[in-house]
C-alpha positions in Angstrom: 79.7 51.4 38.5 81.7 50.5 41.6 82.5 46.9 42.4 83.0 46.4 46.2 84.6 43.6 48.0 84.5 43.4 51.9 87.0 41.3 53.8 85.6 38.9 56.4 88.2 39.6 59.1 88.9 43.3 59.0 85.9 44.9 57.4 88.3 46.5 54.9 86.6 47.5 51.7 88.2 47.0 48.2 86.7 49.2 45.5 87.6 49.2 41.8 88.0 53.0 41.3 85.6 54.7 39.0 87.1 57.3 36.6 87.8 60.7 38.2 88.2 59.4 41.8 91.2 59.9 44.1 93.3 56.8 43.7 94.6 57.3 47.3 91.1 57.1 48.7 90.6 53.4 47.9 92.5 50.2 48.4 94.1 48.4 45.5 95.4 44.9 45.5 98.9 46.0 46.8 97.3 48.0 49.7 95.2 45.0 50.6 98.1 42.7 50.6 100.1 45.1 52.8 97.2 45.2 55.2 96.9 41.4 55.3 100.6 41.0 56.0 100.5 43.7 58.7 97.5 42.0 60.3 99.4 38.7 60.3 102.5 40.3 61.7 100.8 41.9 64.7 98.2 39.2 65.5 97.9 38.0 69.0 99.9 34.7 69.2 97.5 33.4 71.8 94.5 34.0 69.5 95.8 33.6 65.9 93.6 34.5 63.0 91.1 32.0 61.8 92.5 30.1 58.8 89.1 30.5 57.0 89.3 34.2 57.3 92.8 34.3 55.9 91.7 32.1 53.0 88.7 34.4 52.4 91.0 37.5 52.2 93.5 35.8 50.0 90.7 34.6 47.8 89.4 38.2 47.4 92.9 39.4 46.6 93.2 36.7 43.9 89.8 37.7 42.5 90.8 41.4 42.4 94.1 40.6 40.6 92.3 38.4 38.1 89.8 41.1 37.4 92.6 43.7 36.8 94.4 41.2 34.5 91.2 40.6 32.6 90.7 44.3 32.1 94.2 44.7 30.8 93.7 41.7 28.4 90.5 43.2 27.1 92.1 46.6 26.5 94.9 44.9 24.6 92.3 42.9 22.5 90.4 46.1 21.7 93.5 47.8 20.5 94.5 44.8 18.4 91.0 44.7 16.8 91.2 48.4 16.1 94.6 48.0 14.3 93.2 45.0 12.3 90.3 47.1 11.2 92.5 49.9 10.1 94.7 47.5 8.1 91.5 46.0 6.5 90.4 49.5 5.5 93.7 50.3 3.9 93.6 47.0 2.0 90.4 48.2 0.4 92.1 51.0 -1.5 91.6 50.4 -5.3 88.5 48.3 -4.9 85.0 49.5 -5.6 82.7 50.6 -2.8 78.9 50.8 -3.0 77.1 53.2 -0.7 73.8 51.4 -1.4 72.0 54.5 -2.8 71.9 56.3 -6.1 69.4 58.9 -4.9 69.7 62.7 -5.2 67.5 65.3 -3.6 65.8 68.1 -5.5 64.4 71.0 -3.6 61.8 73.4 -5.0 63.0 75.0 -8.2 66.4 73.6 -7.6 68.9 71.3 -9.3 71.6 68.8 -8.2 75.2 68.1 -8.7 76.4 64.5 -8.6 79.3 62.2 -9.7 79.3 59.0 -11.7 82.0 56.4 -12.0 82.5 54.8 -15.4 84.6 51.6 -15.0 85.2 51.4 -18.7 86.3 54.0 -21.3 83.2 55.7 -22.7 82.5 56.0 -26.4 79.0 57.5 -25.9 76.1 57.2 -23.5 73.2 58.6 -21.6 72.5 59.4 -18.0 69.0 58.8 -17.0 67.2 60.6 -14.1 64.4 58.5 -12.7 61.5 59.4 -10.5 60.4 57.3 -7.5 58.2 55.2 -9.8 61.2 54.3 -12.0 60.1 56.6 -14.9 62.8 58.5 -16.8 62.1 62.2 -16.4 65.3 63.6 -17.9 68.4 62.5 -19.7 72.0 63.9 -19.9 74.2 62.9 -22.8 77.7 61.5 -22.1 80.5 62.2 -24.5 83.6 60.2 -25.1 85.8 59.9 -22.0 88.4 57.7 -20.3 87.1 55.6 -17.5 86.9 57.3 -14.1 84.8 59.5 -11.9 83.1 62.5 -13.6 80.9 65.3 -12.2 77.5 66.2 -13.7 74.7 68.7 -13.1 71.0 68.3 -13.5 69.0 71.5 -13.5 66.0 69.8 -11.9 63.8 70.0 -15.1 62.3 67.3 -17.1 62.8 66.6 -20.8 60.2 69.3 -21.7 61.8 71.9 -19.5 59.3 71.8 -16.6 60.6 72.1 -13.1 60.3 68.8 -11.2 58.7 68.5 -7.8 61.0 68.5 -4.8 61.9 65.0 -3.6 64.1 62.0 -4.3 65.3 61.1 -7.8 67.7 58.4 -8.9 70.7 58.4 -11.3 71.9 55.6 -13.5 73.6 55.5 -16.9 73.9 53.2 -19.9 76.8 53.6 -22.3 78.9 52.0 -25.0 82.6 51.4 -24.3 85.3 51.8 -26.9 85.1 48.1 -27.7 81.4 48.7 -28.7 80.2 46.8 -25.7 77.1 47.9 -23.8 77.8 48.9 -20.2 75.8 50.3 -17.2 76.7 52.2 -14.1 74.9 54.2 -11.4 75.5 56.8 -8.8 76.8 55.4 -5.5 79.5 53.0 -6.7 83.0 54.4 -6.8 86.6 53.2 -6.5 88.2 53.8 -3.1 91.0 56.2 -3.8 92.4 56.7 -0.2 91.7 56.3 3.5 92.1 58.7 6.3 91.4 58.4 10.1 89.7 61.0 12.2 89.2 60.4 15.9 89.5 56.7 15.4 87.0 56.6 12.6 88.0 55.4 9.1 86.9 57.6 6.2 87.3 56.5 2.5 87.6 58.8 -0.4 84.9 58.1 -3.1 85.0 60.6 -5.9 85.5 64.0 -4.3 83.9 63.1 -1.0 85.0 61.2 2.1 82.5 58.7 3.4 82.6 56.8 6.8 83.8 53.2 6.1 81.0 51.9 8.3 78.4 53.3 6.0 79.5 51.3 2.9 77.1 48.5 1.9 79.5 46.5 -0.3 83.1 46.4 -1.4 84.2 44.4 -4.5 86.9 44.1 -7.1 
């Protein structure tokens, strides 16, 4: 959008140039000041310029300069906020991020691969596959492992070997740690291992995947 200022005395038009226009085809504040000084220099001494017109033009010049200064300040603020966001993202490395969903999608006669994070060393446990009503349709045993992220596969069949209907299913696990304490975990919560930036967007590594930082629902210790 163009913002146009018209001087009272000369009819000269000041335009904030839109992107892609010829900068020589419009007047900036320096050009306007030069025109004003030239006009004062060559004015008729017997009919000097009206002081109100001079004040009007100088006021427009001040407004234009203030607008340019404001734009520069806003650009600097935006850059500063972007840098702060990047530092905040980096500071999240090592914390746990929650994507807000533990759902997997099963297509007809298909299975699913998924990853689970165990925040404690595992002695033994069970992964439960739940339908949309919260019923357990299949289980996967978990053997003794150190804490960390592990990959699993569900063949898309229930405990009796029947193929499940396509749709959403949910993954959670209950297990006993090496101190014989009961623990739980679910898909969707993983430690943030690293951060990378692509075209100004922050991506965090959760398990074997990179997820946009903006899509995380929660970050905690």
